Short mmCIF file of C-alpha atoms in Angstrom, two decimals:
data_model
loop_
_atom_site.label_atom_id
_atom_site.label_comp_id
_atom_site.label_asym_id
_atom_site.label_seq_id
_atom_site.Cartn_x
_atom_site.Cartn_y
_atom_site.Cartn_z
CA MET A 1 3.66 4.70 -15.64
CA ALA A 2 3.64 1.42 -13.77
CA THR A 3 0.73 -1.12 -14.04
CA VAL A 4 -0.99 -2.66 -11.18
CA GLN A 5 -1.96 -6.36 -11.33
CA VAL A 6 -5.56 -7.23 -10.51
CA SER A 7 -7.39 -10.41 -10.97
CA GLU A 8 -10.63 -10.63 -13.05
CA ALA A 9 -12.77 -11.04 -9.91
CA GLU A 10 -11.21 -8.01 -8.28
CA LYS A 11 -11.63 -5.80 -11.60
CA VAL A 12 -15.36 -6.96 -11.54
CA TYR A 13 -15.80 -6.00 -7.90
CA ILE A 14 -14.17 -2.37 -8.46
CA LEU A 15 -16.36 -1.91 -11.40
CA HIS A 16 -19.62 -2.73 -9.99
CA GLY A 17 -18.66 -0.44 -6.90
CA ILE A 18 -18.21 2.31 -9.27
CA ARG A 19 -21.75 1.87 -10.62
CA ASP A 20 -22.98 2.22 -7.15
CA ASP A 21 -20.71 5.44 -6.54
CA LEU A 22 -18.59 3.78 -3.96
CA ARG A 23 -14.79 3.41 -4.58
CA VAL A 24 -12.67 0.58 -2.64
CA ASP A 25 -11.81 3.08 -0.01
CA GLY A 26 -15.12 4.16 0.59
CA ARG A 27 -15.29 7.54 -1.21
CA GLY A 28 -17.70 8.59 -3.72
CA CYS A 29 -16.48 8.55 -7.38
CA GLU A 30 -15.98 12.59 -6.97
CA ASP A 31 -14.54 12.70 -3.45
CA TYR A 32 -10.83 13.80 -3.03
CA ARG A 33 -8.31 12.03 -0.58
CA HIS A 34 -6.78 14.04 2.34
CA MET A 35 -5.26 17.17 1.52
CA GLU A 36 -2.52 19.50 2.98
CA VAL A 37 -1.59 22.77 1.97
CA GLU A 38 1.45 24.44 3.36
CA THR A 39 2.43 28.04 2.26
CA ASP A 40 5.87 30.04 2.62
CA VAL A 41 8.01 26.85 2.92
CA VAL A 42 10.93 27.95 0.78
CA SER A 43 12.71 31.09 2.16
CA ASN A 44 14.57 32.32 -0.86
CA THR A 45 11.64 32.39 -3.25
CA ASP A 46 9.17 35.34 -3.47
CA GLY A 47 6.33 32.71 -3.09
CA SER A 48 6.12 28.98 -2.44
CA ALA A 49 3.80 26.22 -1.27
CA LYS A 50 3.61 22.61 -0.82
CA VAL A 51 0.84 20.48 -1.39
CA THR A 52 0.23 16.73 -0.51
CA LEU A 53 -2.63 14.71 -2.02
CA GLY A 54 -2.82 11.24 -1.23
CA HIS A 55 0.70 9.69 -1.73
CA THR A 56 1.85 12.79 -4.21
CA ALA A 57 3.57 15.70 -2.75
CA VAL A 58 4.54 18.67 -4.75
CA LEU A 59 6.65 21.64 -4.11
CA VAL A 60 6.02 25.02 -6.09
CA GLY A 61 8.25 28.06 -5.84
CA VAL A 62 7.79 31.27 -7.68
CA LYS A 63 10.57 33.94 -8.13
CA ALA A 64 9.66 37.12 -9.64
CA GLU A 65 12.43 39.00 -11.85
CA ILE A 66 12.57 42.02 -14.09
CA GLY A 67 13.12 41.24 -17.82
CA LYS A 68 12.46 42.26 -21.18
CA PRO A 69 8.96 41.37 -22.39
CA LYS A 70 8.31 39.45 -25.57
CA PRO A 71 8.67 41.29 -28.63
CA MET A 72 5.19 40.39 -29.82
CA ILE A 73 3.30 41.28 -26.86
CA PRO A 74 5.05 44.43 -25.51
CA ASN A 75 2.38 45.29 -22.71
CA GLU A 76 2.61 41.98 -20.93
CA GLY A 77 4.67 40.16 -18.60
CA TYR A 78 4.94 36.35 -18.92
CA LEU A 79 5.49 33.15 -16.86
CA GLU A 80 8.20 30.36 -17.12
CA PHE A 81 7.55 26.98 -15.89
CA PHE A 82 9.81 24.19 -14.93
CA VAL A 83 8.58 20.83 -13.75
CA ASP A 84 11.31 18.58 -12.17
CA CYS A 85 9.98 14.90 -11.64
CA SER A 86 12.47 14.09 -9.00
CA ALA A 87 13.98 10.59 -8.31
CA ASN A 88 12.82 10.77 -4.65
CA ALA A 89 9.25 10.28 -6.06
CA THR A 90 9.98 6.94 -7.62
CA PRO A 91 12.84 4.92 -9.05
CA GLU A 92 11.49 5.27 -12.75
CA PHE A 93 12.49 9.11 -12.43
CA GLU A 94 15.81 8.25 -12.06
CA GLY A 95 18.38 10.17 -14.25
CA ARG A 96 16.35 11.38 -17.14
CA GLY A 97 13.37 9.31 -16.36
CA GLY A 98 11.31 11.92 -15.55
CA GLU A 99 12.13 14.33 -18.12
CA GLU A 100 9.44 13.31 -20.17
CA LEU A 101 6.81 13.61 -17.89
CA GLY A 102 8.35 16.72 -16.76
CA THR A 103 8.24 18.49 -20.15
CA GLU A 104 4.63 17.44 -20.81
CA LEU A 105 3.66 18.96 -17.52
CA SER A 106 5.48 22.00 -18.24
CA ASN A 107 3.67 22.78 -21.51
CA THR A 108 0.48 21.76 -20.09
CA LEU A 109 1.02 24.56 -17.71
CA TYR A 110 2.19 26.89 -20.29
CA LYS A 111 -1.06 26.50 -22.06
CA VAL A 112 -3.24 26.62 -18.83
CA PHE A 113 -1.66 30.06 -17.90
CA ASN A 114 -1.47 31.41 -21.42
CA ASN A 115 -5.11 33.03 -21.57
CA GLN A 116 -6.48 36.19 -20.03
CA HIS A 117 -8.77 34.54 -17.69
CA SER A 118 -6.19 32.33 -15.64
CA LEU A 119 -3.94 35.28 -14.88
CA ASP A 120 -4.08 39.04 -16.10
CA LEU A 121 -0.60 39.28 -17.70
CA ARG A 122 -1.03 43.09 -18.26
CA SER A 123 -0.70 43.58 -14.60
CA LEU A 124 2.93 42.22 -14.74
CA CYS A 125 4.17 45.02 -17.15
CA ILE A 126 6.09 47.71 -15.72
CA SER A 127 7.05 49.61 -18.90
CA PRO A 128 5.60 48.54 -22.39
CA GLY A 129 8.19 47.25 -24.58
CA GLU A 130 11.07 47.60 -22.04
CA HIS A 131 10.46 46.19 -18.54
CA CYS A 132 8.08 43.52 -17.08
CA TRP A 133 7.85 41.21 -14.49
CA VAL A 134 8.71 37.65 -15.37
CA LEU A 135 7.52 34.95 -12.90
CA TYR A 136 9.65 31.75 -12.83
CA VAL A 137 7.65 29.05 -11.35
CA ASP A 138 9.55 25.78 -10.51
CA VAL A 139 7.58 22.59 -9.60
CA LEU A 140 9.31 19.68 -7.92
CA VAL A 141 7.29 16.41 -7.76
CA SER A 142 8.94 14.97 -4.51
CA SER A 143 6.75 11.95 -3.87
CA SER A 144 4.37 9.66 -5.67
CA LEU A 145 3.15 6.22 -5.77
CA GLN A 146 4.96 4.27 -8.39
CA GLY A 147 4.83 7.20 -11.01
CA HIS A 148 1.08 8.08 -10.57
CA LEU A 149 0.48 11.77 -9.67
CA SER A 150 -2.83 12.59 -8.12
CA ILE A 151 -2.22 16.42 -8.31
CA THR A 152 -2.51 18.06 -12.05
CA MET B 1 -18.29 18.47 -4.55
CA ALA B 2 -16.76 19.57 -1.24
CA VAL B 3 -12.83 19.32 -0.98
CA ASP B 4 -11.39 19.15 2.66
CA MET B 5 -8.40 20.64 2.92
CA ARG B 6 -6.10 21.72 5.83
CA LEU B 7 -2.67 23.08 6.75
CA PRO B 8 -0.31 20.62 8.01
CA THR B 9 -0.15 20.38 12.04
CA VAL B 10 2.64 18.93 14.12
CA LYS B 11 1.74 15.47 15.00
CA ASN B 12 1.52 14.74 18.67
CA SER B 13 3.19 11.28 19.22
CA MET B 14 0.61 9.04 20.74
CA SER B 15 1.46 7.97 24.31
CA LEU B 16 2.42 4.49 24.23
CA SER B 17 1.13 2.24 27.08
CA VAL B 18 4.14 0.41 27.97
CA SER B 19 2.99 -2.90 29.29
CA ALA B 20 4.41 -4.24 32.42
CA ALA B 21 5.66 -7.47 31.01
CA GLY B 22 9.23 -6.24 30.27
CA ARG B 23 10.48 -3.58 28.02
CA LYS B 24 11.60 -4.52 24.39
CA ASP B 25 15.21 -4.30 23.70
CA LEU B 26 15.23 -2.29 20.37
CA VAL B 27 18.24 -1.55 18.46
CA VAL B 28 19.04 0.34 15.25
CA PRO B 29 21.79 -0.61 12.66
CA GLY B 30 25.01 0.40 14.26
CA ASP B 31 23.99 -0.22 17.96
CA VAL B 32 26.55 -2.24 20.07
CA ILE B 33 24.55 -5.13 21.38
CA THR B 34 27.48 -6.52 23.55
CA SER B 35 31.10 -6.44 23.94
CA ASP B 36 31.08 -10.02 25.41
CA THR B 37 32.79 -12.44 22.98
CA GLY B 38 31.15 -15.37 24.31
CA PHE B 39 28.11 -14.96 22.19
CA MET B 40 27.55 -16.75 18.99
CA ARG B 41 26.01 -13.94 16.52
CA GLY B 42 22.70 -14.86 14.60
CA HIS B 43 20.99 -13.18 12.02
CA GLY B 44 20.92 -9.26 11.84
CA THR B 45 24.25 -9.08 13.79
CA TYR B 46 27.84 -8.63 12.77
CA VAL B 47 31.18 -8.18 14.51
CA ASP B 48 33.00 -4.92 14.59
CA GLU B 49 36.18 -4.61 16.55
CA ASP B 50 35.31 -7.52 18.91
CA LYS B 51 31.91 -5.89 19.64
CA LEU B 52 28.70 -7.55 18.55
CA THR B 53 26.70 -4.77 16.50
CA ALA B 54 22.95 -4.74 15.01
CA SER B 55 22.91 -4.62 11.14
CA VAL B 56 18.99 -4.23 11.08
CA ALA B 57 16.67 -2.14 13.06
CA GLY B 58 14.67 -4.51 15.41
CA GLU B 59 14.21 -6.44 18.61
CA VAL B 60 16.99 -8.23 20.26
CA GLN B 61 16.47 -11.91 20.78
CA ARG B 62 18.61 -13.93 22.94
CA VAL B 63 18.46 -17.67 23.18
CA ASP B 64 21.01 -19.41 25.31
CA LYS B 65 24.32 -18.19 23.70
CA LEU B 66 22.85 -17.13 20.44
CA ILE B 67 22.03 -13.24 19.77
CA CYS B 68 19.77 -12.28 16.91
CA VAL B 69 18.01 -9.30 15.91
CA ARG B 70 14.67 -9.63 14.45
CA PRO B 71 13.93 -6.76 12.02
CA LEU B 72 10.63 -4.77 12.64
CA LYS B 73 10.16 -4.07 8.76
CA THR B 74 11.34 -7.02 6.75
CA ARG B 75 10.31 -9.02 3.50
CA PHE B 76 8.17 -12.15 4.59
CA ASN B 77 10.33 -14.94 5.72
CA GLY B 78 7.93 -17.98 5.52
CA GLU B 79 8.09 -20.96 7.92
CA VAL B 80 6.15 -24.39 6.98
CA GLY B 81 2.68 -24.03 8.01
CA ASP B 82 2.13 -20.24 7.32
CA VAL B 83 -0.91 -19.14 5.52
CA VAL B 84 -0.18 -16.85 2.67
CA VAL B 85 -2.29 -14.66 0.19
CA GLY B 86 -0.47 -14.56 -3.04
CA ARG B 87 -0.61 -13.09 -6.80
CA ILE B 88 0.53 -15.27 -9.37
CA THR B 89 3.08 -13.72 -11.51
CA GLU B 90 4.12 -16.42 -14.16
CA VAL B 91 2.70 -19.92 -15.33
CA GLN B 92 5.55 -22.21 -16.27
CA GLN B 93 6.03 -25.59 -16.90
CA LYS B 94 4.15 -27.74 -14.14
CA ARG B 95 4.32 -24.98 -11.67
CA TRP B 96 3.14 -21.25 -11.04
CA LYS B 97 5.46 -18.34 -9.56
CA VAL B 98 3.61 -16.43 -6.83
CA GLU B 99 4.28 -13.37 -5.35
CA THR B 100 4.15 -13.17 -1.74
CA ASN B 101 6.06 -10.11 -0.62
CA SER B 102 9.28 -12.66 0.10
CA ARG B 103 12.76 -12.22 -1.28
CA LEU B 104 11.94 -14.83 -3.95
CA ASP B 105 8.85 -15.62 -5.70
CA SER B 106 7.15 -18.55 -4.18
CA VAL B 107 6.40 -21.66 -6.13
CA LEU B 108 3.03 -23.56 -6.53
CA LEU B 109 3.59 -26.99 -8.06
CA LEU B 110 0.93 -28.41 -10.18
CA SER B 111 1.05 -31.36 -8.02
CA SER B 112 0.16 -29.47 -5.06
CA VAL B 113 -3.22 -28.11 -6.11
CA ASN B 114 -6.55 -29.72 -6.24
CA LEU B 115 -7.99 -30.70 -9.49
CA PRO B 116 -11.58 -29.91 -10.16
CA GLY B 117 -14.05 -32.30 -8.56
CA GLY B 118 -11.41 -33.44 -6.12
CA GLU B 119 -9.96 -36.22 -8.18
CA LEU B 120 -6.74 -37.85 -7.04
CA ARG B 121 -4.78 -38.88 -10.09
CA ARG B 122 -1.50 -38.62 -11.62
CA ARG B 123 -1.11 -35.06 -13.51
CA SER B 124 -1.12 -35.72 -17.11
CA ALA B 125 0.31 -33.67 -19.99
CA GLU B 126 -3.35 -32.42 -20.51
CA ASP B 127 -3.23 -30.97 -17.11
CA GLU B 128 -0.14 -28.97 -17.84
CA LEU B 129 -1.62 -27.51 -20.93
CA THR B 130 -4.68 -26.55 -19.02
CA MET B 131 -3.04 -25.10 -16.24
CA ARG B 132 -3.73 -21.61 -17.43
CA GLU B 133 -7.18 -22.21 -17.52
CA TYR B 134 -7.19 -22.63 -13.61
CA LEU B 135 -4.72 -19.87 -12.74
CA HIS B 136 -3.23 -17.49 -14.89
CA GLU B 137 -0.98 -14.19 -14.37
CA GLY B 138 -2.96 -11.70 -11.81
CA ASP B 139 -5.04 -14.28 -9.86
CA LEU B 140 -4.96 -14.21 -6.29
CA ILE B 141 -4.56 -17.28 -4.28
CA SER B 142 -4.82 -18.28 -0.39
CA ALA B 143 -2.23 -21.24 0.15
CA GLU B 144 -0.11 -22.60 2.86
CA VAL B 145 3.52 -22.90 2.89
CA GLN B 146 4.45 -26.70 2.35
CA SER B 147 8.15 -26.24 2.59
CA VAL B 148 11.49 -23.95 2.16
CA PHE B 149 13.58 -24.50 -0.81
CA SER B 150 17.34 -24.33 0.24
CA ASP B 151 17.74 -20.72 -1.52
CA GLY B 152 14.81 -19.52 0.82
CA ALA B 153 12.16 -19.67 -1.65
CA LEU B 154 8.88 -21.27 -0.48
CA SER B 155 6.67 -24.08 -2.01
CA LEU B 156 3.05 -23.47 -1.42
CA HIS B 157 0.11 -25.90 -1.68
CA THR B 158 -3.83 -25.49 -1.83
CA ARG B 159 -4.47 -29.07 -0.77
CA SER B 160 -7.50 -28.24 1.05
CA LEU B 161 -10.84 -26.76 0.26
CA LYS B 162 -10.36 -23.62 2.02
CA TYR B 163 -7.24 -22.53 0.15
CA GLY B 164 -7.35 -21.76 -3.60
CA LYS B 165 -8.18 -19.06 -6.10
CA LEU B 166 -9.88 -16.07 -4.44
CA GLY B 167 -13.13 -14.16 -5.86
CA GLN B 168 -14.23 -10.85 -5.59
CA GLY B 169 -12.94 -8.72 -2.61
CA VAL B 170 -9.98 -6.26 -1.83
CA LEU B 171 -6.64 -7.06 -1.01
CA VAL B 172 -4.55 -4.76 1.47
CA GLN B 173 -0.85 -5.10 1.48
CA LEU B 174 0.70 -4.22 5.03
CA SER B 175 4.13 -5.40 6.52
CA PRO B 176 4.25 -8.91 7.71
CA SER B 177 5.52 -8.15 10.99
CA LEU B 178 2.25 -6.76 11.91
CA ILE B 179 0.16 -9.91 11.44
CA LYS B 180 -0.14 -12.01 14.75
CA ARG B 181 0.51 -15.82 14.68
CA GLN B 182 -2.88 -17.11 15.53
CA LYS B 183 -4.10 -20.76 15.23
CA THR B 184 -6.41 -19.91 12.26
CA HIS B 185 -6.12 -17.16 9.78
CA PHE B 186 -9.55 -17.08 8.37
CA HIS B 187 -12.11 -15.29 10.18
CA ASN B 188 -16.00 -14.72 9.47
CA LEU B 189 -16.18 -11.31 11.17
CA PRO B 190 -19.74 -10.58 12.78
CA CYS B 191 -19.91 -7.20 11.10
CA GLY B 192 -20.60 -9.18 7.76
CA ALA B 193 -17.44 -9.84 6.13
CA SER B 194 -14.72 -12.35 6.04
CA ILE B 195 -11.20 -12.02 6.42
CA ILE B 196 -7.96 -13.92 5.49
CA LEU B 197 -4.94 -12.39 7.28
CA GLY B 198 -1.90 -13.79 5.32
CA ASN B 199 1.33 -14.18 7.39
CA ASN B 200 3.05 -12.27 4.40
CA GLY B 201 1.07 -9.21 5.08
CA PHE B 202 -1.35 -9.70 2.55
CA VAL B 203 -4.80 -9.37 3.88
CA TRP B 204 -8.12 -10.35 1.88
CA LEU B 205 -11.36 -8.84 2.73
CA TYR B 206 -14.44 -10.59 0.92
CA PRO B 207 -18.10 -10.61 1.48
CA THR B 208 -19.11 -13.68 3.56
CA PRO B 209 -20.43 -16.38 1.17
CA ARG B 210 -23.91 -17.09 1.62
CA GLN B 211 -23.79 -20.98 1.63
CA GLN B 212 -20.69 -22.91 2.33
CA GLU B 213 -19.65 -24.60 -1.22
CA GLU B 214 -18.18 -27.80 -0.49
CA GLU B 215 -17.63 -28.43 -4.23
CA ALA B 216 -16.00 -25.37 -5.25
CA GLY B 217 -12.78 -25.32 -3.64
CA GLY B 218 -11.80 -22.23 -5.11
CA PHE B 219 -12.35 -23.10 -8.78
CA TYR B 220 -15.38 -21.23 -9.58
CA THR B 221 -15.45 -17.59 -8.66
CA SER B 222 -18.76 -15.95 -8.76
CA LEU B 223 -18.96 -12.53 -10.64
CA GLU B 224 -22.16 -11.57 -9.44
CA PRO B 225 -22.32 -8.02 -8.07
CA VAL B 226 -21.76 -7.86 -4.38
CA SER B 227 -24.42 -5.59 -2.35
CA LEU B 228 -23.87 -2.16 -1.36
CA SER B 229 -24.06 -2.95 2.50
CA ASP B 230 -21.50 -5.45 2.11
CA ARG B 231 -19.16 -3.16 -0.06
CA GLU B 232 -19.36 -0.68 2.67
CA VAL B 233 -18.61 -3.16 5.43
CA ILE B 234 -15.37 -4.15 3.35
CA SER B 235 -14.52 -0.67 2.53
CA ARG B 236 -14.70 0.28 6.34
CA LEU B 237 -12.59 -2.81 7.10
CA ARG B 238 -9.85 -1.72 4.56
CA ASN B 239 -9.59 1.65 6.18
CA CYS B 240 -9.41 0.42 9.46
CA LEU B 241 -6.63 -1.89 8.59
CA LEU B 242 -4.75 0.79 6.86
CA ALA B 243 -5.36 3.03 10.19
CA LEU B 244 -4.02 0.02 12.38
CA ALA B 245 -0.92 -0.29 10.09
CA ALA B 246 -0.14 3.24 10.08
CA HIS B 247 0.08 3.03 13.95
CA LYS B 248 1.80 -0.21 14.11
CA VAL B 249 -0.78 -2.10 16.07
CA LEU B 250 -0.71 -5.85 15.83
CA LEU B 251 -3.41 -7.38 13.68
CA TYR B 252 -5.37 -10.37 14.61
CA ASP B 253 -9.31 -10.73 14.47
CA THR B 254 -9.93 -9.01 17.77
CA SER B 255 -8.14 -5.96 16.88
CA VAL B 256 -9.52 -5.54 13.57
CA LEU B 257 -13.07 -5.80 15.10
CA TYR B 258 -12.50 -3.45 17.88
CA CYS B 259 -11.13 -1.23 15.13
CA TYR B 260 -14.38 -1.45 13.12
CA GLU B 261 -16.60 -1.16 16.11
CA SER B 262 -14.77 2.31 17.10
CA SER B 263 -15.04 3.62 13.55
CA LEU B 264 -18.83 2.99 13.18
CA GLN B 265 -19.38 6.70 14.45
CA HIS B 266 -17.62 8.09 11.40
CA GLN B 267 -18.31 7.93 7.90
CA VAL B 268 -16.07 5.22 5.75
CA LYS B 269 -14.16 7.77 3.93
CA ASP B 270 -13.25 10.07 7.14
CA ILE B 271 -11.39 7.12 8.39
CA LEU B 272 -8.76 7.84 5.99
CA LYS B 273 -8.05 11.47 7.71
CA PRO B 274 -4.89 11.44 10.06
CA ASP B 275 -6.84 12.88 13.25
CA VAL B 276 -9.70 10.55 12.77
CA MET B 277 -7.22 7.66 12.24
CA GLU B 278 -5.36 8.50 15.45
CA GLU B 279 -8.63 8.82 17.41
CA ILE B 280 -10.12 5.34 16.20
CA VAL B 281 -6.64 3.59 17.06
CA MET B 282 -6.40 5.16 20.45
CA LEU B 283 -10.07 3.84 21.15
CA THR B 284 -8.85 0.30 19.84
CA GLN B 285 -5.95 0.10 22.03
CA GLN B 286 -7.91 1.05 25.07
CA LYS B 287 -10.25 -1.63 24.49
CA LEU B 288 -7.74 -4.19 23.77
CA LEU B 289 -6.11 -3.24 27.16
CA GLU B 290 -9.14 -3.65 28.97
CA GLN B 291 -9.92 -7.19 27.45
CA GLU B 292 -6.33 -8.00 28.35
CA SER B 293 -6.65 -7.05 32.02
#
């Protein structure tokens, strides 16, 4: 991640402001920036969305295919994640630069959706042990400010 | 914690009020300016099959037989006398390297700064060793361009009490072409904050100092907490600057002040929303047109 250079006095100003719940741009500490959500943007997917928050833009596409359930859990479907930090976002993601961050985000998504409370995986089952729905979720980080992502 | 979300809408292009004082001659790279071979080609142009074509996107300027294209978005090209706000990137022998959004880092020589106490003496070896105590990497300074080196790098100086190290405040980085050239770039706005509009696009917002410190000359930076009301004024000004820059409005003290006044009806954090930004900028432009006529 790129570092921003600030002087001592600027640092003090920012810290004092946060103490009074006032960021430099006038937001409170818990306020979000302007967010835009658009759905059904990619026509050849079963579902897609584009979210813009501040300088970060993320495009997500979901494709559903029929596959064989995992041998350990025969009555549940599963999700496959792939996060691509594209070089459009920042020059640091050029070539294989964005791979590390991409795998880290994919692993986080796996952990988030791997429990019963986020998604009922049993609803993805068609016939136990033989067929189930596999949801392939592809995430594309299309723009960010010097490698900082505001959307998790 | 309320989150404000919305669906993206088609942005209506704002109706530009074309001033009667002649339409600007705007070109994009590849546009043919003239087929007449009698002209000399200046910056931003090249000759392609006997036709003078533009190589940058900008405004065509004709001075007698010289044609050049002044780009709209460019790095800062400094001239002698420009006021800049810069950040120290390196401390070298007898000079500092300053980042000023130009093609090359600018140079601040040790002999071009005021020593503490305003002494006038030859810089000694000891002064060289204590350079870092005065300005180190990351510090912000306001300075004036003293001269331009042959390679285009700027040589800065802070030989006046109004220049020097900057204390607490907010830096806004904008395009240099949006800053209007004026007699003075230091303004104490009536709303309660002060602003330095650097020609290089760096704008510094800071709380107006209570008493004018004559001795300081930028050496002593106060780390006292700034009051909440001053902070809100500075945050509002920052958002107004970003709104004006997003709509390509020329920045000078009057336009910033009008934008501030137009934004008072909204909350500070709402100014960042695109529709509120548009509304405020339209009001500002109306006020500016009224003032001109």
